[in-house]
CSV table of C-alpha atoms and ligand atoms in Angstrom, one decimal:
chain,number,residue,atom,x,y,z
O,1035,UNK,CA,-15.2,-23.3,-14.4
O,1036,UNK,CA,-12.7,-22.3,-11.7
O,1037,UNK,CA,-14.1,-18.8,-12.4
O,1038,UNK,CA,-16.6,-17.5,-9.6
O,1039,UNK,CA,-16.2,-14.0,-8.8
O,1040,UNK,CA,-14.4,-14.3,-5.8
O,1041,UNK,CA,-11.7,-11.9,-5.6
O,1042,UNK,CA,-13.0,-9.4,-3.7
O,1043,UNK,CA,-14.0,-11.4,-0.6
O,1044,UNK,CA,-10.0,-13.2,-0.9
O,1045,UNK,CA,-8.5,-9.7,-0.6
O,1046,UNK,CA,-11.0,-8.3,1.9
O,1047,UNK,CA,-10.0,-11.4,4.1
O,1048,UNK,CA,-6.2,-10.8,3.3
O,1049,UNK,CA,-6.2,-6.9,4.1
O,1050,UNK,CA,-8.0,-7.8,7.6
O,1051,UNK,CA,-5.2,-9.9,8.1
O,1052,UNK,CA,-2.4,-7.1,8.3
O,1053,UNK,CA,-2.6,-4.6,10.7
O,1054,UNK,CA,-1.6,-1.2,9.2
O,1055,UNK,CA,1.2,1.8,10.2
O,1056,UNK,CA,2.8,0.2,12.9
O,1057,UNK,CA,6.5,-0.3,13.0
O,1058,UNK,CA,8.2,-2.1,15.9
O,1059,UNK,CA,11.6,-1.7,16.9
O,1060,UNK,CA,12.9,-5.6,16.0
O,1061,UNK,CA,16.4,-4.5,17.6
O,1062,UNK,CA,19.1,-7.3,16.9
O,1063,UNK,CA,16.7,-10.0,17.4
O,1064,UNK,CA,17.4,-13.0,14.9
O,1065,UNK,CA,15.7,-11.8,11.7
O,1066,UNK,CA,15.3,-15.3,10.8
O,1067,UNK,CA,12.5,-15.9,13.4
O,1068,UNK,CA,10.9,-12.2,13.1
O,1069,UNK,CA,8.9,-12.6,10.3
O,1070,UNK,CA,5.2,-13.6,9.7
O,1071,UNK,CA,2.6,-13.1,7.2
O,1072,UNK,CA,0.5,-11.6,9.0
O,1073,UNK,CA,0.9,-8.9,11.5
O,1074,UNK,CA,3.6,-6.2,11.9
O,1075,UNK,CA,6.2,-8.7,10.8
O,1076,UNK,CA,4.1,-9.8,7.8
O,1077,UNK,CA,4.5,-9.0,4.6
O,1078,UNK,CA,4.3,-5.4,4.0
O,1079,UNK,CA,7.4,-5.2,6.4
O,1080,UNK,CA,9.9,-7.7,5.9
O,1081,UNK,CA,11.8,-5.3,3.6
O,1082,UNK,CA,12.1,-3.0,6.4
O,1083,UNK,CA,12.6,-5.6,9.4
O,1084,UNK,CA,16.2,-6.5,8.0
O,1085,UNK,CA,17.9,-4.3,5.3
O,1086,UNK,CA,19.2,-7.4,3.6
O,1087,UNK,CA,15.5,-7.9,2.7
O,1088,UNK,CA,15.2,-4.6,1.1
O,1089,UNK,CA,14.1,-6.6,-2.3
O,1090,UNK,CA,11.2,-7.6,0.0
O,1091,UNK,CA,9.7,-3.7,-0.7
O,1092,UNK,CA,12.2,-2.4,-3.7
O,1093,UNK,CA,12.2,-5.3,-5.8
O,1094,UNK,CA,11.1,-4.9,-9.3
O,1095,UNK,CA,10.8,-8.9,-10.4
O,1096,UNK,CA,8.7,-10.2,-7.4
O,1097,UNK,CA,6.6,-13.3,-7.0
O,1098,UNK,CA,3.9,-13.9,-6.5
O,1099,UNK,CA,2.2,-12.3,-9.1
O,1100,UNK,CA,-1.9,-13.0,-10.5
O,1101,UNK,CA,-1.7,-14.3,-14.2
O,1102,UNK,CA,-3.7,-12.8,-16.7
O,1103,UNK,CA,-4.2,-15.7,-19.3
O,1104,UNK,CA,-5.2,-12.7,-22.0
O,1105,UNK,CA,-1.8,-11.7,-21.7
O,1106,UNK,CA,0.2,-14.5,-22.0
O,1107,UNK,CA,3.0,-15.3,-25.0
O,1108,UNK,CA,2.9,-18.2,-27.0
O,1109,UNK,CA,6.8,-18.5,-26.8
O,1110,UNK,CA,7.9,-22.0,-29.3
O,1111,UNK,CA,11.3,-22.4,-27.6
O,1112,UNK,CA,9.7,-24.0,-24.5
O,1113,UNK,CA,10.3,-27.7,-24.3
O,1114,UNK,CA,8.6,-29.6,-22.1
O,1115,UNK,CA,9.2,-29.8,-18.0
O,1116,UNK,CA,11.2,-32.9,-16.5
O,1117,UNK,CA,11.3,-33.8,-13.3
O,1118,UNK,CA,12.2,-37.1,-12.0
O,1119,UNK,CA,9.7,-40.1,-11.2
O,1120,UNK,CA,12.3,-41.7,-8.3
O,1121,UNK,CA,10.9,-41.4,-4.7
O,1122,UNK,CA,12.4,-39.3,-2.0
O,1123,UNK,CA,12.3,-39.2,1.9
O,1124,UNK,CA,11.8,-35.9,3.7
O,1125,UNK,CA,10.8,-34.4,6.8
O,1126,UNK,CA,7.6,-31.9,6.4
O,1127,UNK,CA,8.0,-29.1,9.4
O,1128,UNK,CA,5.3,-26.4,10.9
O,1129,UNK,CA,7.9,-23.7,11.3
O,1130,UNK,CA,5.1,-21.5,12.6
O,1131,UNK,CA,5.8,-19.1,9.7
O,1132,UNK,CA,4.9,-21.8,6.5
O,1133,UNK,CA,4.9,-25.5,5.6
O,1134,UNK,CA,7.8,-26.7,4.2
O,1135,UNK,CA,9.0,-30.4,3.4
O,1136,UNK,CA,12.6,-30.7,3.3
O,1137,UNK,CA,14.4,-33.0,1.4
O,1138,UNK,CA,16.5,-35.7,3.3
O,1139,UNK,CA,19.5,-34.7,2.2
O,1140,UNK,CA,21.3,-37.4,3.7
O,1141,UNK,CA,19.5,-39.7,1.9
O,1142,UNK,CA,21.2,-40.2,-1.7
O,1143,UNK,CA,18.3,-40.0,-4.2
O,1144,UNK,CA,18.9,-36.5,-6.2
O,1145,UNK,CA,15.7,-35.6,-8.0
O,1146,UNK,CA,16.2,-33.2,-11.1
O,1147,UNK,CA,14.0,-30.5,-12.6
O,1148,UNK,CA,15.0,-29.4,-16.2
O,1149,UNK,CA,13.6,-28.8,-19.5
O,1150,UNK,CA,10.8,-26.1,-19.6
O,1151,UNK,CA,12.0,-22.7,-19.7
O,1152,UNK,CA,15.4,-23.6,-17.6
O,1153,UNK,CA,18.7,-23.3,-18.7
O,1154,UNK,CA,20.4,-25.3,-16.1
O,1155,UNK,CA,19.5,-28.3,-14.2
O,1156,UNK,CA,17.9,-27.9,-10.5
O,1157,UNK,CA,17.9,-30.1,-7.9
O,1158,UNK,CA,14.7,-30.4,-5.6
O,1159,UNK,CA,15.3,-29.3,-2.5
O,1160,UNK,CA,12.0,-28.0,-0.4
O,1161,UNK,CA,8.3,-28.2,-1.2
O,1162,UNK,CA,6.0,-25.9,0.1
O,1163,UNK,CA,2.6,-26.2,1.0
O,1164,UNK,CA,0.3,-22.6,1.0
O,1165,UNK,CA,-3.1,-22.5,1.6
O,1166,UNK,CA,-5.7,-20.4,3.3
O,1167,UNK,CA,-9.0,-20.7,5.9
O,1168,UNK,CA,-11.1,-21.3,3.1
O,1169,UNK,CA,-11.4,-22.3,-0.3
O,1170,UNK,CA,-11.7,-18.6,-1.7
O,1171,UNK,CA,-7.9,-17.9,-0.4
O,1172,UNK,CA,-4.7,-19.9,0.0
O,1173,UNK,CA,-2.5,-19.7,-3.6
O,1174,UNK,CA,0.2,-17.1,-3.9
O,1175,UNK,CA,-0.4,-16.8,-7.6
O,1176,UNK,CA,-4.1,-15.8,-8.9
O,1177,UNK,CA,-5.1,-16.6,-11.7
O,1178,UNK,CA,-7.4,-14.0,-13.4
O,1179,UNK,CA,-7.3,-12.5,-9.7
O,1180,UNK,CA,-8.9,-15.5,-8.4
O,1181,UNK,CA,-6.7,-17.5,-5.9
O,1182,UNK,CA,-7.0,-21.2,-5.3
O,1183,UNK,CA,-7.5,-22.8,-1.7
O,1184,UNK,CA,-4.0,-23.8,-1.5
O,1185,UNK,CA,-0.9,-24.2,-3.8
O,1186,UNK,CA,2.2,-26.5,-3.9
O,1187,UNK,CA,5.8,-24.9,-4.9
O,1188,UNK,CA,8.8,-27.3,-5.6
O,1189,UNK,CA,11.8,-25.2,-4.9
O,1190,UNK,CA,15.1,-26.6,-7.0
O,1191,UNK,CA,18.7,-25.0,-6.6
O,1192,UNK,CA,20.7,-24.7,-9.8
O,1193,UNK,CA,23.1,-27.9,-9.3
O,1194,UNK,CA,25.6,-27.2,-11.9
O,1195,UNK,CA,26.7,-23.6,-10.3
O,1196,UNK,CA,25.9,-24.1,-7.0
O,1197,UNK,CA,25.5,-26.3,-3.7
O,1198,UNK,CA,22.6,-25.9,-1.5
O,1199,UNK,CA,19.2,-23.5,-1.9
O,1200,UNK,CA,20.1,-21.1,0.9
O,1201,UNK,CA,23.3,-20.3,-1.0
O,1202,UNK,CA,21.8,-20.6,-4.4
O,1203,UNK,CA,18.7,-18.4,-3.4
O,1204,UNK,CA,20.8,-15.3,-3.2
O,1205,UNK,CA,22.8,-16.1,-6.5
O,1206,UNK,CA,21.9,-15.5,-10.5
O,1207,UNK,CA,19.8,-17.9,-12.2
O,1208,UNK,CA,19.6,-20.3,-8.6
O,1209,UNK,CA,16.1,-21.2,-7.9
O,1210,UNK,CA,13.1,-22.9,-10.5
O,1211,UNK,CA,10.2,-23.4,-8.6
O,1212,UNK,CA,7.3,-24.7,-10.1
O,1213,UNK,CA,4.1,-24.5,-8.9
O,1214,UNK,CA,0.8,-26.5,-9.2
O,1215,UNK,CA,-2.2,-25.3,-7.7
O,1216,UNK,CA,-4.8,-26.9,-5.5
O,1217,UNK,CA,-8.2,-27.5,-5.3
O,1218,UNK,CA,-10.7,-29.7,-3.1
O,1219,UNK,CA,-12.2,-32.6,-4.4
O,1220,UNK,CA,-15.9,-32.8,-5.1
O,1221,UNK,CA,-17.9,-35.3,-2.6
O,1222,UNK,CA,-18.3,-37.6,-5.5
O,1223,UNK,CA,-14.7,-38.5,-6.0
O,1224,UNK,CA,-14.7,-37.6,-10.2
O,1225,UNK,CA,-11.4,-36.0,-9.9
O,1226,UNK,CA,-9.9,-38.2,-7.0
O,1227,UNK,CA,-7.1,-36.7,-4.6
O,1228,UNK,CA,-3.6,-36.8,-5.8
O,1229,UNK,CA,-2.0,-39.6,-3.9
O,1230,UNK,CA,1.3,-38.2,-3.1
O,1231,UNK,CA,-0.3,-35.3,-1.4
O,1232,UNK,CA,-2.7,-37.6,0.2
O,1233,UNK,CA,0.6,-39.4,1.8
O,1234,UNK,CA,2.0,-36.2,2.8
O,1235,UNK,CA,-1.2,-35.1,4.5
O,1236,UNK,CA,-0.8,-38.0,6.5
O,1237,UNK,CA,1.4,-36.5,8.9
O,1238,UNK,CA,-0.6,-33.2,9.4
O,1239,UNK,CA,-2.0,-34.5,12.5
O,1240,UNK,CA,1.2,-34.6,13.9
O,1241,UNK,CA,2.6,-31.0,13.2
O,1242,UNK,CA,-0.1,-28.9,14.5
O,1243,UNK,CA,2.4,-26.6,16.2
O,1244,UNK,CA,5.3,-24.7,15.7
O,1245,UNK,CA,8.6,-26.4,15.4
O,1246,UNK,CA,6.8,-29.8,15.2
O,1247,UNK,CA,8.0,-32.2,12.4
O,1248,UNK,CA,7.4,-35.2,11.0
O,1249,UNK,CA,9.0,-37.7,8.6
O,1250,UNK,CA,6.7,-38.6,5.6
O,1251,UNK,CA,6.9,-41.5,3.6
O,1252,UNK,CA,8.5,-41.6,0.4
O,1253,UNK,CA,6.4,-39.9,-2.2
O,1254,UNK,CA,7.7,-39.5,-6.4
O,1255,UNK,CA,8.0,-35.3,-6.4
O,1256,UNK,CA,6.7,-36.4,-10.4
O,1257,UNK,CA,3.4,-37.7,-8.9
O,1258,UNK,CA,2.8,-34.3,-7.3
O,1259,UNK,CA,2.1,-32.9,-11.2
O,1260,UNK,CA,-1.3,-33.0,-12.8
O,1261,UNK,CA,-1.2,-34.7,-16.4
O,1262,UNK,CA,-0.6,-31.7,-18.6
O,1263,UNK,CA,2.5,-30.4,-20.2
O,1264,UNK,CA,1.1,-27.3,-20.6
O,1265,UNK,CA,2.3,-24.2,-18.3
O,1266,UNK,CA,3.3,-20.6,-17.8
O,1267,UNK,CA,6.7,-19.0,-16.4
O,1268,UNK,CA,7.9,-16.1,-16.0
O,1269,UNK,CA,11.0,-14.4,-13.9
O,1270,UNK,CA,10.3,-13.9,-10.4
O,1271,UNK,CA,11.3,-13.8,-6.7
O,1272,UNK,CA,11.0,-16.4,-3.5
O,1273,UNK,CA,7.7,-15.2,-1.9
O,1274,UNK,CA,9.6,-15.2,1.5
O,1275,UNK,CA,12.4,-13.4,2.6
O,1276,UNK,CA,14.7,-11.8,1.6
O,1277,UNK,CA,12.5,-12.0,-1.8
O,1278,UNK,CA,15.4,-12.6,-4.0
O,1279,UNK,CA,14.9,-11.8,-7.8
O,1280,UNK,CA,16.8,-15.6,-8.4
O,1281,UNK,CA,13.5,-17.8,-9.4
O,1282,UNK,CA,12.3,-18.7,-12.3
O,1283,UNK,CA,8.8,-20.0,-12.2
O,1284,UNK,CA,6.5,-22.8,-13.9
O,1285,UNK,CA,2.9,-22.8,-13.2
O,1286,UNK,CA,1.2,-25.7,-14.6
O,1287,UNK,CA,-2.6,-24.8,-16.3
O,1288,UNK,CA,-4.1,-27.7,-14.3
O,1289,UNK,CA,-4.5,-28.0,-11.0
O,1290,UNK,CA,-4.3,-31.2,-8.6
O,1291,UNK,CA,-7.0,-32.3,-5.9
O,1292,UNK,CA,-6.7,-33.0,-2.5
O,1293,UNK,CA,-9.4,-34.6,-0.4
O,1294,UNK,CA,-12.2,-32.1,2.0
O,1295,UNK,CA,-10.8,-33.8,5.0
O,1296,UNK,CA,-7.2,-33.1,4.2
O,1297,UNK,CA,-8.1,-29.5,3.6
O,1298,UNK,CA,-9.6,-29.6,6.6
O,1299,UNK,CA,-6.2,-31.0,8.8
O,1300,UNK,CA,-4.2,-28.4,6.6
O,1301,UNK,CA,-6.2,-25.5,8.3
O,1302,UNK,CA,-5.8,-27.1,11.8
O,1303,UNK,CA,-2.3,-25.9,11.7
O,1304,UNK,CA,-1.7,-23.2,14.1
O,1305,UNK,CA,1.3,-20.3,14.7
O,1306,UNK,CA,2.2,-21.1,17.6
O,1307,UNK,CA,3.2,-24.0,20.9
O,1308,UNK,CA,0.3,-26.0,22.4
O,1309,UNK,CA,0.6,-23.2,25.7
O,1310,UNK,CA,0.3,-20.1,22.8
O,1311,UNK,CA,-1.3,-21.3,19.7
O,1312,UNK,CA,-2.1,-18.0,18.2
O,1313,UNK,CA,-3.8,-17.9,15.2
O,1314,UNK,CA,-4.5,-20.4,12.2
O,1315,UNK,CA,-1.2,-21.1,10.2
O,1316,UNK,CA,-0.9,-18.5,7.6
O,1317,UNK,CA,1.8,-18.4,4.7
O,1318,UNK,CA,0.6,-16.5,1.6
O,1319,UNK,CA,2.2,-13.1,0.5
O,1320,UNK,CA,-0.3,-11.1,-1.8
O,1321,UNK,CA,0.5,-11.0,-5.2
O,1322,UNK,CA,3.1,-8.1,-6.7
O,1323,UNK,CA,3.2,-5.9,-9.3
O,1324,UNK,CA,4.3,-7.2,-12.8
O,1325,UNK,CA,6.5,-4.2,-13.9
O,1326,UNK,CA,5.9,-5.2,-17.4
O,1327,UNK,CA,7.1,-8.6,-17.5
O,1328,UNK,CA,6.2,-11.1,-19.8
O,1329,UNK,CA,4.4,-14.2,-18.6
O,1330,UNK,CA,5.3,-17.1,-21.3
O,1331,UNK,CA,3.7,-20.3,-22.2
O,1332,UNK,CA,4.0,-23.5,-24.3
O,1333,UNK,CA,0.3,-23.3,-24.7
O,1334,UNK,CA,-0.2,-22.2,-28.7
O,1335,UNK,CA,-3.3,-20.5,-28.7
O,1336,UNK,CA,-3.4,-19.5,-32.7
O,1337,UNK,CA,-2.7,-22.9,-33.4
O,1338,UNK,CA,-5.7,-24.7,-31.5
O,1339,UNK,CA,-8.1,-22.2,-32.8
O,1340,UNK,CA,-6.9,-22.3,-36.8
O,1341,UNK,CA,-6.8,-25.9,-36.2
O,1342,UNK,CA,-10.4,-25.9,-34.2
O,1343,UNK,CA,-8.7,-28.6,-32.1
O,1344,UNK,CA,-11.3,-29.7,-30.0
O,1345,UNK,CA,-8.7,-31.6,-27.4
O,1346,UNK,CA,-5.7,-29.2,-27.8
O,1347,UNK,CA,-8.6,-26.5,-26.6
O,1348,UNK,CA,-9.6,-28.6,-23.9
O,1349,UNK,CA,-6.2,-28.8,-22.9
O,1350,UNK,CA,-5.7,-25.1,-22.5
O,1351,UNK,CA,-7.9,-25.5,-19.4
O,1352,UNK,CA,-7.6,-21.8,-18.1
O,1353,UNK,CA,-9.7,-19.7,-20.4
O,1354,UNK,CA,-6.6,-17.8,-21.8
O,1355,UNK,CA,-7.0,-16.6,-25.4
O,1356,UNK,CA,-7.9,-13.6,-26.6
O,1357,UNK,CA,-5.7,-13.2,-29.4
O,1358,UNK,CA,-6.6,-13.7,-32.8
O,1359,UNK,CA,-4.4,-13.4,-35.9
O,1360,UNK,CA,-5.7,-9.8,-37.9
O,1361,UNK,CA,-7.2,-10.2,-41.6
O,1362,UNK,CA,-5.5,-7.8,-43.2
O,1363,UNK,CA,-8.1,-6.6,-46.7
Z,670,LIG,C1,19.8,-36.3,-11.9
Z,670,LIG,O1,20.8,-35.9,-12.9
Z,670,LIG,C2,22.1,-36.4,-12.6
Z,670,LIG,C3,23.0,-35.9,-13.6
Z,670,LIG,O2,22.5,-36.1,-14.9
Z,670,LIG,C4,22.0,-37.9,-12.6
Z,670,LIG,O3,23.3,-38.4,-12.2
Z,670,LIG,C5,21.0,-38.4,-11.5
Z,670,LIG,O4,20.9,-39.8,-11.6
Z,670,LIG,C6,19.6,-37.8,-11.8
Z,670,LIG,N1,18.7,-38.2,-10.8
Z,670,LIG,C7,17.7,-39.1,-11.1
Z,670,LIG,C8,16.8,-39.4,-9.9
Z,670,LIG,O5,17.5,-39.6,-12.2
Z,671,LIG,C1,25.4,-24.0,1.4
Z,671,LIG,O1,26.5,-23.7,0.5
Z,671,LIG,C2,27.4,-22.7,1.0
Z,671,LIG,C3,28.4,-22.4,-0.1
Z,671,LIG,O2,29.0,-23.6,-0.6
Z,671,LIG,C4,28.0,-23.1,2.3
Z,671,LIG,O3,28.8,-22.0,2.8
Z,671,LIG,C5,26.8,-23.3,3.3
Z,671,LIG,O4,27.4,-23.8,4.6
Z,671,LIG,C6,25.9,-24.4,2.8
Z,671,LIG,N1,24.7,-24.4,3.6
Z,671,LIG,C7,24.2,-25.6,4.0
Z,671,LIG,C8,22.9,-25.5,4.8
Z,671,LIG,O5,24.6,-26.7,3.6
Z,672,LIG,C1,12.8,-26.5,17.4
Z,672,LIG,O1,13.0,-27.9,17.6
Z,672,LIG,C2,14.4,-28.3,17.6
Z,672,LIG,C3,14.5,-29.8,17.7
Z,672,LIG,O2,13.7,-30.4,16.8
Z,672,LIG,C4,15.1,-27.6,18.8
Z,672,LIG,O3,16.4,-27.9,18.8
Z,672,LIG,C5,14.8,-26.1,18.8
Z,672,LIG,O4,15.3,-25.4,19.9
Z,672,LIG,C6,13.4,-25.7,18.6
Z,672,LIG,N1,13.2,-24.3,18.4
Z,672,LIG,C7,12.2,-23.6,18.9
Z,672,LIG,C8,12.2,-22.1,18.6
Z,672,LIG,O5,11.4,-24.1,19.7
């Protein structure tokens, strides 16, 4: 269903989008504001614009990564995700490199991810919103090699060890991030937009350039989810600097919808001021290699096909099975 063969055309577009060999001399300019994804400060250079980035090019565990469902691992210890229903405030911000919503951390409402694959409890901290010029780009994660137009990431910090996600970033086991991926809603409304993103889109108009930001209205984090429990993790990186090997990732096996005409304010967003818009918003690093991780799930394959399930199969949603138990004679 979700599988059109449209990989080569996403990574055509993406290659066009990085020009090649050149390496400027960044001086001691604030690395913080050098980097792109796109460019000579895109992706394929942050690990040598700043040495601290040097997991940005070295790293060995890095995000994002395309999923092959044929290779994922039934794993029974995986309890179901929580995250909390409560609302939050938070400000949503065109930094000119991505989309981010930030939590209002003034605000006292703490909302907690746990459960799943994760050891500690997180705290939500940012949101991120990645998405391309047209439907056929835009997730960080592929699945099967095909990207979605756009993908959410929920970025928690691990609240028990540490205090904040910039510090927790850089340390062992600090980041979950779980990510749900995006797709536009048919014309005919039989999978309706998600309502929180709806609200969030709201204030798109408002953040066309760089630096602009908006508060958004409260919206549940927990409304963000489609209604599955299934998902995949793995062990991975943040997909922007300094790419540090401290996430561990959930990727539901549903997506959520957002409306055409949201899609279509999302791609309004530009690089730049008003005076210097530069080019169409862009915030997706390509996928990395898996160095022979293991991409888990709570999805059990073996069972829904010895039990012919009808609805547990339906639920598995991204054609992912290829394994069947051997007859031994
Ligand atoms: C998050 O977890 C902490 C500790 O268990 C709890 O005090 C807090 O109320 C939780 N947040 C929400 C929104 O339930
Ligand atoms: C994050 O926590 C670290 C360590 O506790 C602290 O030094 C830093 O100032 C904090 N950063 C923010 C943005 O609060
Ligand atoms: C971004 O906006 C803030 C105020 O919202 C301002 O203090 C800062 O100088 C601006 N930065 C840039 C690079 O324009």
């Amino acid at each position: 269903m979700i599988y059109l063969p449209f990989n080569t055309l996403c990574l055509s577009i993406f290659f066009l989008c990085i020009e090649s060999g050149v390496r400027a001399d960044f001086g001691t300019a604030a690395w913080e504001t050098w980097w792109l994804y796109n460019g000579v400060s895109g992706p394929a250079f942050w690990g040598l614009i700043n040495p601290q980035w040097n997991l940005c090019s070295k790293g060995r565990r890095q995000s994002p990564i395309n999923i092959e469902p044929s290779r994922l691992l039934y794993d029974p210890q995986l309890r179901p995700i929580h995250i909390d229903k409560t609302p939050i405030r938070g400000v949503l911000r065109n930094t000119g490199q991505t989309l981010v919503l930030t939590v209002d951390r003034a605000s006292p409402v703490r909302v907690n991810i746990s459960g799943g694959p994760l050891t500690y409890r997180y705290q939500f901290e940012e949101l991120y919103i990645r998405f391309g010029p047209e439907d056929v780009v835009g997730s960080e994660h592929l699945i099967q090699g095909i990207a979605f137009p756009a993908e959410l990431q929920l970025y928690g910090f691990n609240v028990e060890l540490y205090s904040n996600l910039s510090d927790a970033q850089q340390k062992p086991n600090g980041v979950a991030a779980v990510s749900i991926m995006i797709r536009v809603a048919d014309e005919d409304m039989t999978k309706p937009p998600n309502s929180e993103l709806q609200t969030l889109a709201t204030v798109l108009k408002e953040i066309t350039f760089r630096n602009q930001s908006a508060v958004v209205e409260p919206i549940s984090v927990h409304g963000l989810l489609p209604e599955t429990d299934y998902y995949m993790t793995y062990e991975g990186s943040t997909t922007h600097p300094g790419c540090w090997e401290t996430v561990t990732w959930v990727l539901f096996n549903k997506p959520v919808y957002i409306s055409r005409k949201n899609m279509y304010w999302l791609r309004q967003l530009k690089q730049g001021t008003p005076t210097a818009p530069k080019t169409q918003l862009w915030n997706v690093r390509p996928t990395q290699h898996l160095h022979h991780r293991t991409v888990r799930t709570n999805i059990n394959f073996a069972q829904a096909q010895a039990k012919k399930c009808p609805t547990m199969h339906k639920e598995t949603y991204y054609k992912a099975n290829l394994w069947r138990p051997q007859v031994i004679p």
